PDB file of C-alpha atoms in Angstrom:
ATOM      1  CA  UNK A  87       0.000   0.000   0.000  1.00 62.00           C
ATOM      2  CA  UNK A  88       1.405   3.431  -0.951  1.00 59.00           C
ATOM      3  CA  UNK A  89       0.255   5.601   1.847  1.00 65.00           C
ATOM      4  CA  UNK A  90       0.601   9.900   0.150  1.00 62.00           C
ATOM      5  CA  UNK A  91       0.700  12.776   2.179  1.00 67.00           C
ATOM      6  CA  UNK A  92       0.698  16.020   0.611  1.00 64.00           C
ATOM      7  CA  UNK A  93       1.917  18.856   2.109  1.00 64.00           C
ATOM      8  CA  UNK A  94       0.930  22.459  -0.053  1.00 62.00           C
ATOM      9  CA  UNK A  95       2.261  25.759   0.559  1.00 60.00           C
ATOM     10  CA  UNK A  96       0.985  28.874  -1.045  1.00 58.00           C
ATOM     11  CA  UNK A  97       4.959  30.594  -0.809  1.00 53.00           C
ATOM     12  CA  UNK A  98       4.295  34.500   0.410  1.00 44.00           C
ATOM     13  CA  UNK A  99       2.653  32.765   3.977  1.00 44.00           C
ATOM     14  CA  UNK A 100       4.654  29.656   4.638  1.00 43.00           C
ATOM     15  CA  UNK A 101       2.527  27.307   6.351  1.00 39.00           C
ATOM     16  CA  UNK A 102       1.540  23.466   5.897  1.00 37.00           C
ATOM     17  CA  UNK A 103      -2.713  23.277   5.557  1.00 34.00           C
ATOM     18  CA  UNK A 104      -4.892  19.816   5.610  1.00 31.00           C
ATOM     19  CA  UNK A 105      -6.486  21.045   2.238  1.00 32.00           C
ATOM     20  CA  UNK A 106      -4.247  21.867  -1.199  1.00 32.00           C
ATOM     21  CA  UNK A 107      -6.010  24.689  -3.162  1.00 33.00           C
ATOM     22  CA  UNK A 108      -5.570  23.162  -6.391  1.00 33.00           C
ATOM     23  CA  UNK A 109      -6.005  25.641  -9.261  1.00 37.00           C
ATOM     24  CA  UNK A 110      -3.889  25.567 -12.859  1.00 39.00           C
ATOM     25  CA  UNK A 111      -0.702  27.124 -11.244  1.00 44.00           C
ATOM     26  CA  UNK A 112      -0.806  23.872  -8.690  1.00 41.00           C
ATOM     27  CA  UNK A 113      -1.016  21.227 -11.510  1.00 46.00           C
ATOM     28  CA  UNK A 114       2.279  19.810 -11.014  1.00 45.00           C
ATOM     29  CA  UNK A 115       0.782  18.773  -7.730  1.00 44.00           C
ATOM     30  CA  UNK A 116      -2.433  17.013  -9.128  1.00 45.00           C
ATOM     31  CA  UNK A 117      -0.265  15.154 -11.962  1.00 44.00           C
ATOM     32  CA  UNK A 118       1.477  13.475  -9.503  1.00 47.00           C
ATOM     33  CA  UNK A 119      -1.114  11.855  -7.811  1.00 45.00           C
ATOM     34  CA  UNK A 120      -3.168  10.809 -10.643  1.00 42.00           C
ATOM     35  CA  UNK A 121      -0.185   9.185 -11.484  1.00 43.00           C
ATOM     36  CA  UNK A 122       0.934   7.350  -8.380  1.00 43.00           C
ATOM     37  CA  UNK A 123      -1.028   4.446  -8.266  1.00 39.00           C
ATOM     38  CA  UNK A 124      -0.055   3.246 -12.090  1.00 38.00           C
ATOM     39  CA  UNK A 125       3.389   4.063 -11.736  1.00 46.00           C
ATOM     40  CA  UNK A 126       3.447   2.062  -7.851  1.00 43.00           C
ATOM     41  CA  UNK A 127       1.727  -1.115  -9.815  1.00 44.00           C
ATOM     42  CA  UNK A 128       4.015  -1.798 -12.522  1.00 47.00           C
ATOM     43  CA  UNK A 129       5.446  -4.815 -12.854  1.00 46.00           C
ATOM     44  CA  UNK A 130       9.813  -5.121 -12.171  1.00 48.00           C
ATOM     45  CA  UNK A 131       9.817  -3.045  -9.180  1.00 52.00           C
ATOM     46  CA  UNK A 132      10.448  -4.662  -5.454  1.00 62.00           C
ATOM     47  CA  UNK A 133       6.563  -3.229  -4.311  1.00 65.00           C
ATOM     48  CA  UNK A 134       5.957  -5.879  -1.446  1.00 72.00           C
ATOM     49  CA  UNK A 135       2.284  -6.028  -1.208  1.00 73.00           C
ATOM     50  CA  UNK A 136       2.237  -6.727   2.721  1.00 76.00           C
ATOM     51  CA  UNK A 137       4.101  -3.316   3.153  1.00 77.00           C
ATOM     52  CA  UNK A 138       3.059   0.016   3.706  1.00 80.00           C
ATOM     53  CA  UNK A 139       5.156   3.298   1.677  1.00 82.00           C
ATOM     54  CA  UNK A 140       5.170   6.441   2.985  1.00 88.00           C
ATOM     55  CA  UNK A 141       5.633   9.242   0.809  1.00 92.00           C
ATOM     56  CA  UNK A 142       5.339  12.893   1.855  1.00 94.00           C
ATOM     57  CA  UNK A 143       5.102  14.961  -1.231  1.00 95.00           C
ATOM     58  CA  UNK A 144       5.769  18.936  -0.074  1.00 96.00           C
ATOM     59  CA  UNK A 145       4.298  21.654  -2.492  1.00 94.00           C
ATOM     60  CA  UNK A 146       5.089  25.492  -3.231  1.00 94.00           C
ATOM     61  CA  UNK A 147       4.010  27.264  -5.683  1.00 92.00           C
ATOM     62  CA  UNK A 148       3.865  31.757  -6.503  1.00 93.00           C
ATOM     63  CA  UNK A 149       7.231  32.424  -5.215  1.00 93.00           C
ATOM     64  CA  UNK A 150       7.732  36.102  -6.454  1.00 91.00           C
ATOM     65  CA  UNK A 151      10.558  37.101  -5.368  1.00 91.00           C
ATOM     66  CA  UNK A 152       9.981  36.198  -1.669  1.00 88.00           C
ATOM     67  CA  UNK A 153      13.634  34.847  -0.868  1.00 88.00           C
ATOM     68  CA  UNK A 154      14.295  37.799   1.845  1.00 83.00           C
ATOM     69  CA  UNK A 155      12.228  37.690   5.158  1.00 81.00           C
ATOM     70  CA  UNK A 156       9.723  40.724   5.041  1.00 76.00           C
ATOM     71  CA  UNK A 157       9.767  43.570   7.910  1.00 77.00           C
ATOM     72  CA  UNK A 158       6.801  41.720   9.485  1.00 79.00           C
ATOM     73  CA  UNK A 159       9.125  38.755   9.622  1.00 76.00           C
ATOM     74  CA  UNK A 160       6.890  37.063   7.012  1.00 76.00           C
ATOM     75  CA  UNK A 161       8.431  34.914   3.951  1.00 76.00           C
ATOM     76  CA  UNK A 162      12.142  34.279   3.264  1.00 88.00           C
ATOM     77  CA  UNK A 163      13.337  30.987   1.929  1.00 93.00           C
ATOM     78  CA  UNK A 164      15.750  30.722   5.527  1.00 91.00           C
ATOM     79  CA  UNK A 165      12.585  30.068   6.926  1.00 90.00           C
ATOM     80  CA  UNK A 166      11.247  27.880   4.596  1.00 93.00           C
ATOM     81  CA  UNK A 167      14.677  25.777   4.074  1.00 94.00           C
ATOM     82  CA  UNK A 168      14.454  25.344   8.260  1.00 93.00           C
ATOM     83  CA  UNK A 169      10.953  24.212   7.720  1.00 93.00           C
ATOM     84  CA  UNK A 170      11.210  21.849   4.801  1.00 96.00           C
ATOM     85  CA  UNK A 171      14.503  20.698   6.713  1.00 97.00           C
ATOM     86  CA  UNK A 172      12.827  19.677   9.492  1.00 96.00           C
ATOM     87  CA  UNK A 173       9.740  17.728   8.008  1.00 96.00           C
ATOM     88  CA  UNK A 174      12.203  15.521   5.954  1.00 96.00           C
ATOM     89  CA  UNK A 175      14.008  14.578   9.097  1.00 97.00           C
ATOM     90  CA  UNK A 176      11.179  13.182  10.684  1.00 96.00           C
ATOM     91  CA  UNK A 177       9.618  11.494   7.472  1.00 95.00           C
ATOM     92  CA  UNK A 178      13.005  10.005   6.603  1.00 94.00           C
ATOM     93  CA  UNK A 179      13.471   8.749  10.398  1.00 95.00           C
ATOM     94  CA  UNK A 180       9.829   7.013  10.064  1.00 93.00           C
ATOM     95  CA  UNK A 181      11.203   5.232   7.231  1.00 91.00           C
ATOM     96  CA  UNK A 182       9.146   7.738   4.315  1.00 93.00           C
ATOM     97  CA  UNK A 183      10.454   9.857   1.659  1.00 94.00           C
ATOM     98  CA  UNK A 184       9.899  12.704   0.651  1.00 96.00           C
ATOM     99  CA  UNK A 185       9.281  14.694  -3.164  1.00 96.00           C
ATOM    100  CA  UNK A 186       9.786  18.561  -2.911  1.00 97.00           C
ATOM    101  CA  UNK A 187       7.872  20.001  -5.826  1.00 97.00           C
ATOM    102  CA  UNK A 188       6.792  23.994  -7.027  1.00 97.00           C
ATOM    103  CA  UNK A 189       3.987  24.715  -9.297  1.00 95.00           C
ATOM    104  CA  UNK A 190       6.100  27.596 -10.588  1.00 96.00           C
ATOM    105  CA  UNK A 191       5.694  31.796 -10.573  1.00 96.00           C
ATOM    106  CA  UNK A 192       8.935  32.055  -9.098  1.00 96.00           C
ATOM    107  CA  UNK A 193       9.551  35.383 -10.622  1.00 96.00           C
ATOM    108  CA  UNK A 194       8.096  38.708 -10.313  1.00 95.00           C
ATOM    109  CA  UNK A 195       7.847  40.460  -7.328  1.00 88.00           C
ATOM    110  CA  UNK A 196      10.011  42.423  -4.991  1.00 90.00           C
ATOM    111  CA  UNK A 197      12.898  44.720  -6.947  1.00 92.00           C
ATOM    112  CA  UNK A 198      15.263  42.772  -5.389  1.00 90.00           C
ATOM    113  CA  UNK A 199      14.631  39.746  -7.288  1.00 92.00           C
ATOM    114  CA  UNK A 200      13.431  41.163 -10.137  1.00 93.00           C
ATOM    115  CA  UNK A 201      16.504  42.990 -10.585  1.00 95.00           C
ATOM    116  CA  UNK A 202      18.565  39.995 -10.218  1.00 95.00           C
ATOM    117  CA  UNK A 203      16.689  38.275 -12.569  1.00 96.00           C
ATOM    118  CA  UNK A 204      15.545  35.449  -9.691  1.00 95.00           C
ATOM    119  CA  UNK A 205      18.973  34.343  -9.705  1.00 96.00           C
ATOM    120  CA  UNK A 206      18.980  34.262  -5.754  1.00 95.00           C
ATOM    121  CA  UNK A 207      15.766  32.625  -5.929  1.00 96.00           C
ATOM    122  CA  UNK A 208      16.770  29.649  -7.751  1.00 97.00           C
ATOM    123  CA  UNK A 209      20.062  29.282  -6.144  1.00 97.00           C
ATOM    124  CA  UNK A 210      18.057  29.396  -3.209  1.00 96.00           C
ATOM    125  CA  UNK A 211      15.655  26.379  -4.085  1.00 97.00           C
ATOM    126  CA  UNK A 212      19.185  24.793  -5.008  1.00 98.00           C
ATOM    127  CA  UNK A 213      20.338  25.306  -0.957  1.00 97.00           C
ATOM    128  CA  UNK A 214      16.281  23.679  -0.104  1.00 97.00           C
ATOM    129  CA  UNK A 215      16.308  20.566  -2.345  1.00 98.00           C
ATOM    130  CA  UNK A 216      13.565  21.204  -5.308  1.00 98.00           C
ATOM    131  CA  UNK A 217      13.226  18.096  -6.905  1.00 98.00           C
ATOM    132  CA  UNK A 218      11.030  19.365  -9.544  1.00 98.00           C
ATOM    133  CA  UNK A 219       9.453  22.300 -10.922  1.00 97.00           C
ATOM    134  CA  UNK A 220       6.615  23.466 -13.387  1.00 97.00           C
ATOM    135  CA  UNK A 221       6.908  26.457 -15.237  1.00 97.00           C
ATOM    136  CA  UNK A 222       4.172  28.804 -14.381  1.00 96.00           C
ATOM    137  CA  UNK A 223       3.259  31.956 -16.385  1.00 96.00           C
ATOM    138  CA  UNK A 224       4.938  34.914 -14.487  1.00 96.00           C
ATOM    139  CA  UNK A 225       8.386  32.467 -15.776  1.00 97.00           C
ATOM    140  CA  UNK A 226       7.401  34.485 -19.163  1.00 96.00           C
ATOM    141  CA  UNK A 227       7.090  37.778 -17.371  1.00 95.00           C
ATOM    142  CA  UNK A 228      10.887  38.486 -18.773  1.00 95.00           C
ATOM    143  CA  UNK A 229      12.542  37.512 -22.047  1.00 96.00           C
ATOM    144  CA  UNK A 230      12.831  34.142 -22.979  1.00 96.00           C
ATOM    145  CA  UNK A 231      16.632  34.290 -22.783  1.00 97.00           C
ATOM    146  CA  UNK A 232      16.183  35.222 -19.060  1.00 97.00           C
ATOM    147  CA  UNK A 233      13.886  31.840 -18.364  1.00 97.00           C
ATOM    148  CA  UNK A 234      16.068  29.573 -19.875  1.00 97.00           C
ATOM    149  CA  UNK A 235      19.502  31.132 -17.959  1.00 98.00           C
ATOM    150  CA  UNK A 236      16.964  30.178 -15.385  1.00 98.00           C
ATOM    151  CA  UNK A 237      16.800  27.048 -16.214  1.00 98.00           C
ATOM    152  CA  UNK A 238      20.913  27.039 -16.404  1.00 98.00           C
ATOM    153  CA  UNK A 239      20.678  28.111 -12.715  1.00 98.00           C
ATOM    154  CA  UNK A 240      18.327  25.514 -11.391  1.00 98.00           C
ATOM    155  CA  UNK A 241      19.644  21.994 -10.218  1.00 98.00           C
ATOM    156  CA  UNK A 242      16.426  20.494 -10.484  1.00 98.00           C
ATOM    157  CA  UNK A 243      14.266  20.270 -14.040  1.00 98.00           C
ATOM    158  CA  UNK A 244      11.629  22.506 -15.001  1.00 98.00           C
ATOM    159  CA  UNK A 245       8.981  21.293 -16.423  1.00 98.00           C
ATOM    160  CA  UNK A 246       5.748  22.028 -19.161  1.00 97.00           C
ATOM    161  CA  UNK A 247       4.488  19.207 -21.178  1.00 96.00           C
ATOM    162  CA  UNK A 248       2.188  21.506 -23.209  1.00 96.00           C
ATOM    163  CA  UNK A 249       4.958  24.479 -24.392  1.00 97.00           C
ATOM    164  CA  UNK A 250       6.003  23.553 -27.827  1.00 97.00           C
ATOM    165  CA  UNK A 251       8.662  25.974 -30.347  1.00 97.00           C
ATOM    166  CA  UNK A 252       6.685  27.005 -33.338  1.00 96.00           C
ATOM    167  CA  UNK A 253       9.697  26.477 -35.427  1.00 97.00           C
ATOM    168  CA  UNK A 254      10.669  23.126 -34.690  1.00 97.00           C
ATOM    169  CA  UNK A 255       7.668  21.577 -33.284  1.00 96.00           C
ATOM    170  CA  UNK A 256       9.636  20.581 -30.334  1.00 97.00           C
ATOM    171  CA  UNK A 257       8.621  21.388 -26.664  1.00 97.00           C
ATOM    172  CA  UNK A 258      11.016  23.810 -24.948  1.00 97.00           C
ATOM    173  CA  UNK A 259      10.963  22.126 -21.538  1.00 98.00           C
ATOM    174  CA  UNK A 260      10.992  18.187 -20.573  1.00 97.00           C
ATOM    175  CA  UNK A 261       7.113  17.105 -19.820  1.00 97.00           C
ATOM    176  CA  UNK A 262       8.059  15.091 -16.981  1.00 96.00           C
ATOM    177  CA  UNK A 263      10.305  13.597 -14.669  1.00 97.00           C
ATOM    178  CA  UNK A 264      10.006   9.868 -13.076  1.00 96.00           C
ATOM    179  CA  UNK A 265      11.817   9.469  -9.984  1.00 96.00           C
ATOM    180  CA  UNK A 266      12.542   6.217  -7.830  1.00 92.00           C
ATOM    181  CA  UNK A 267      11.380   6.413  -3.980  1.00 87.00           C
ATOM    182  CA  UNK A 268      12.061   2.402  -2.783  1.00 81.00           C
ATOM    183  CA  UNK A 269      11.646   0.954  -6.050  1.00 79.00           C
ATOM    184  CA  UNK A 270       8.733   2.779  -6.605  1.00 84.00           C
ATOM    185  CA  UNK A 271       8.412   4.948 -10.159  1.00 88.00           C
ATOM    186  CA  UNK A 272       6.581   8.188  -9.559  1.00 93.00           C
ATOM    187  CA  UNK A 273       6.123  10.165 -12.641  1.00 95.00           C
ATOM    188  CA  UNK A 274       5.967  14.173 -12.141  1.00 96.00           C
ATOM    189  CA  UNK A 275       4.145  15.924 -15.401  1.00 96.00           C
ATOM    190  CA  UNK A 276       4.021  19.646 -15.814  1.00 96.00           C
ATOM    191  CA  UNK A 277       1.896  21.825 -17.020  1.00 95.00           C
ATOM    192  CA  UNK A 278       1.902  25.470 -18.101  1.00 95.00           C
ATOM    193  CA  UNK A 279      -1.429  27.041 -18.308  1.00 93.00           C
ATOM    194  CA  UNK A 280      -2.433  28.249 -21.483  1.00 91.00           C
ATOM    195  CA  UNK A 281      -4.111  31.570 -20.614  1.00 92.00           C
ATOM    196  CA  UNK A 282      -0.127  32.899 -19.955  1.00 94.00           C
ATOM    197  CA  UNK A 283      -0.541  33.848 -23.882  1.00 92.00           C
ATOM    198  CA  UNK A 284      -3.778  36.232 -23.296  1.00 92.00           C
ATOM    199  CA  UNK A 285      -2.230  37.639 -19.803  1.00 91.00           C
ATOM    200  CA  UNK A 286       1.528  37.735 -20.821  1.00 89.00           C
ATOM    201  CA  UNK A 287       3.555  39.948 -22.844  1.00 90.00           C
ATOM    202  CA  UNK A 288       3.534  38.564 -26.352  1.00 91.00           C
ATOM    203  CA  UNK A 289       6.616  39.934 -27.473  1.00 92.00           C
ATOM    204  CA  UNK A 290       8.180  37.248 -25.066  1.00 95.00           C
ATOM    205  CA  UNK A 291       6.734  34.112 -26.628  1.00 94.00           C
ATOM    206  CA  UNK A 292       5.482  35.106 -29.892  1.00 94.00           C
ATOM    207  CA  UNK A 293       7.440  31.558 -31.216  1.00 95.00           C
ATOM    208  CA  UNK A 294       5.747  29.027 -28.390  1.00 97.00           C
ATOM    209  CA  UNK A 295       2.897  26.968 -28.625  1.00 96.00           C
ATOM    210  CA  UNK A 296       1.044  27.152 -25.404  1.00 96.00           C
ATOM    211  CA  UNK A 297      -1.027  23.785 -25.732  1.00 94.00           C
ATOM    212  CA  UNK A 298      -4.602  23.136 -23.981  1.00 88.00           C
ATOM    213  CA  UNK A 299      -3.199  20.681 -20.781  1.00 69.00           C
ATOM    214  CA  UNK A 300      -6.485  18.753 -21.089  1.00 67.00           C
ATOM    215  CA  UNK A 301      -5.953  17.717 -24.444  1.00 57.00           C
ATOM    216  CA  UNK A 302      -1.732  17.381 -24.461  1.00 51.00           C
ATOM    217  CA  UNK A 303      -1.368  15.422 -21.311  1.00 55.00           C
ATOM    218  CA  UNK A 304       1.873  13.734 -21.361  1.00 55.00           C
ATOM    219  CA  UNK A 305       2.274  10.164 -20.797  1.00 61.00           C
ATOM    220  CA  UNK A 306       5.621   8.758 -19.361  1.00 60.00           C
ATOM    221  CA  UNK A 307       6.773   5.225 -20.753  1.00 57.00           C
ATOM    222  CA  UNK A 308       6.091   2.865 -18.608  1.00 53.00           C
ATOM    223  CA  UNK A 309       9.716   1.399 -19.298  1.00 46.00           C
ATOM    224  CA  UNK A 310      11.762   4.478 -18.925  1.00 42.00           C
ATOM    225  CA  UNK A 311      13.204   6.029 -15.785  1.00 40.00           C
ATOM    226  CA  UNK A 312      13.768   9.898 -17.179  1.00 39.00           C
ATOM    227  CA  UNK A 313      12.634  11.699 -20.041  1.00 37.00           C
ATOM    228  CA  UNK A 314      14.336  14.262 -22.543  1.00 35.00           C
ATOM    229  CA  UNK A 315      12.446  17.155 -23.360  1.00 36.00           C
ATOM    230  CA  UNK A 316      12.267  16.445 -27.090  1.00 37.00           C
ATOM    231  CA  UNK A 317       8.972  14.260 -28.172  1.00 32.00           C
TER     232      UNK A 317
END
């Protein structure tokens, strides 16, 4: 039995609620667990059907800029790393794991940030442990050449299943990433939503293809452990 917690966070008020508010921006959320139990059933992986898997998976999503602690002594990713820190400790003790995801909108926000281009803030989820990312629509807030020295910066992958190049037909970001927690495969799909070309800045992504999610779901191979971002 694969026993999933999740643990959601809407960033600017860090705090850990019973109930995930699960909208477009926290999709990389949802395609997880629609995913688990398919992925947790296939066949060639040492699932022990008398045995119960813990799996914690710990959520963030709209970011903006946050990475200093406010006057108020609100925010700051310190705060959240000490946090986040602290809740893997005591799932890994217990014998659980733990997936730290973000559903993305990392940038725009404070000057500070925004005049560093995030850079802080993605060397910051470096420091916490991201294991995955999706790329939410304030990512196309700057130039595209910005995003993807983002994407340079981050340890962990960002992903959008559903963002395709005009030109070459290929998507600009992996769709999804399958990690192993005890022989389990968990596949993590994201998903950009598709308004960001009616409430972006055009000029920015005048050559992507911002695909409906609900018809261009991804679908990991069942026999595959990663996946490139070309289709």
């Amino acid at each position: 039995m694969l026993n999933t917690r999740l643990i959601s966070s809407h960033v600017p008020r860090l705090r850990a609620p019973t109930h995930s508010r699960m909208g477009l921006k926290a999709l990389l959320g949802a395609a997880l667990l629609s995913t688990l139990s398919a992925c947790a059933s296939q066949a060639g992986h040492e699932w022990q059907a008398d045995t119960t898997y813990h799996l914690t998976v710990l959520h963030t999503n709209d970011h903006h800029g946050r990475f200093w602690q406010s006057s108020d002594g609100e925010y700051g990713m310190s705060a959240r790393k000490t946090l986040i820190d602290r809740i893997r400790a005591e799932v890994e003790s217990a014998g659980g794991s733990v997936l730290l995801l973000s559903g993305g909108d990392i940038n725009t926000g404070v000057p500070e940030s925004d005049l560093q281009q995030a850079e802080p803030d993605f060397k910051g989820m470096n420091r916490i442990g991201y294991d995955a990312m999706a790329v939410g629509n304030h990512e196309f807030d700057n130039p595209l050449e910005v995003l993807l020295k983002q994407r340079d910066w981050a340890d962990f992958p960002m992903l959008a299943a559903n963002i395709y190049d005009k030109t070459t037909g290929e998507r600009l970001f992996a769709p999804w990433k399958i990690f192993d927690e005890h022989g389990i495969q968990i596949a993590v799909i994201g998903l950009t939503t598709e308004d960001t070309v009616r409430i972006g800045n055009p000029e920015y992504f005048s050559n992507l293809d911002f695909r409906t999610p609900r018809k261009r779901r991804a679908r990991p191979s069942r026999s595959s452990t990663s996946m490139s971002s070309r289709t």
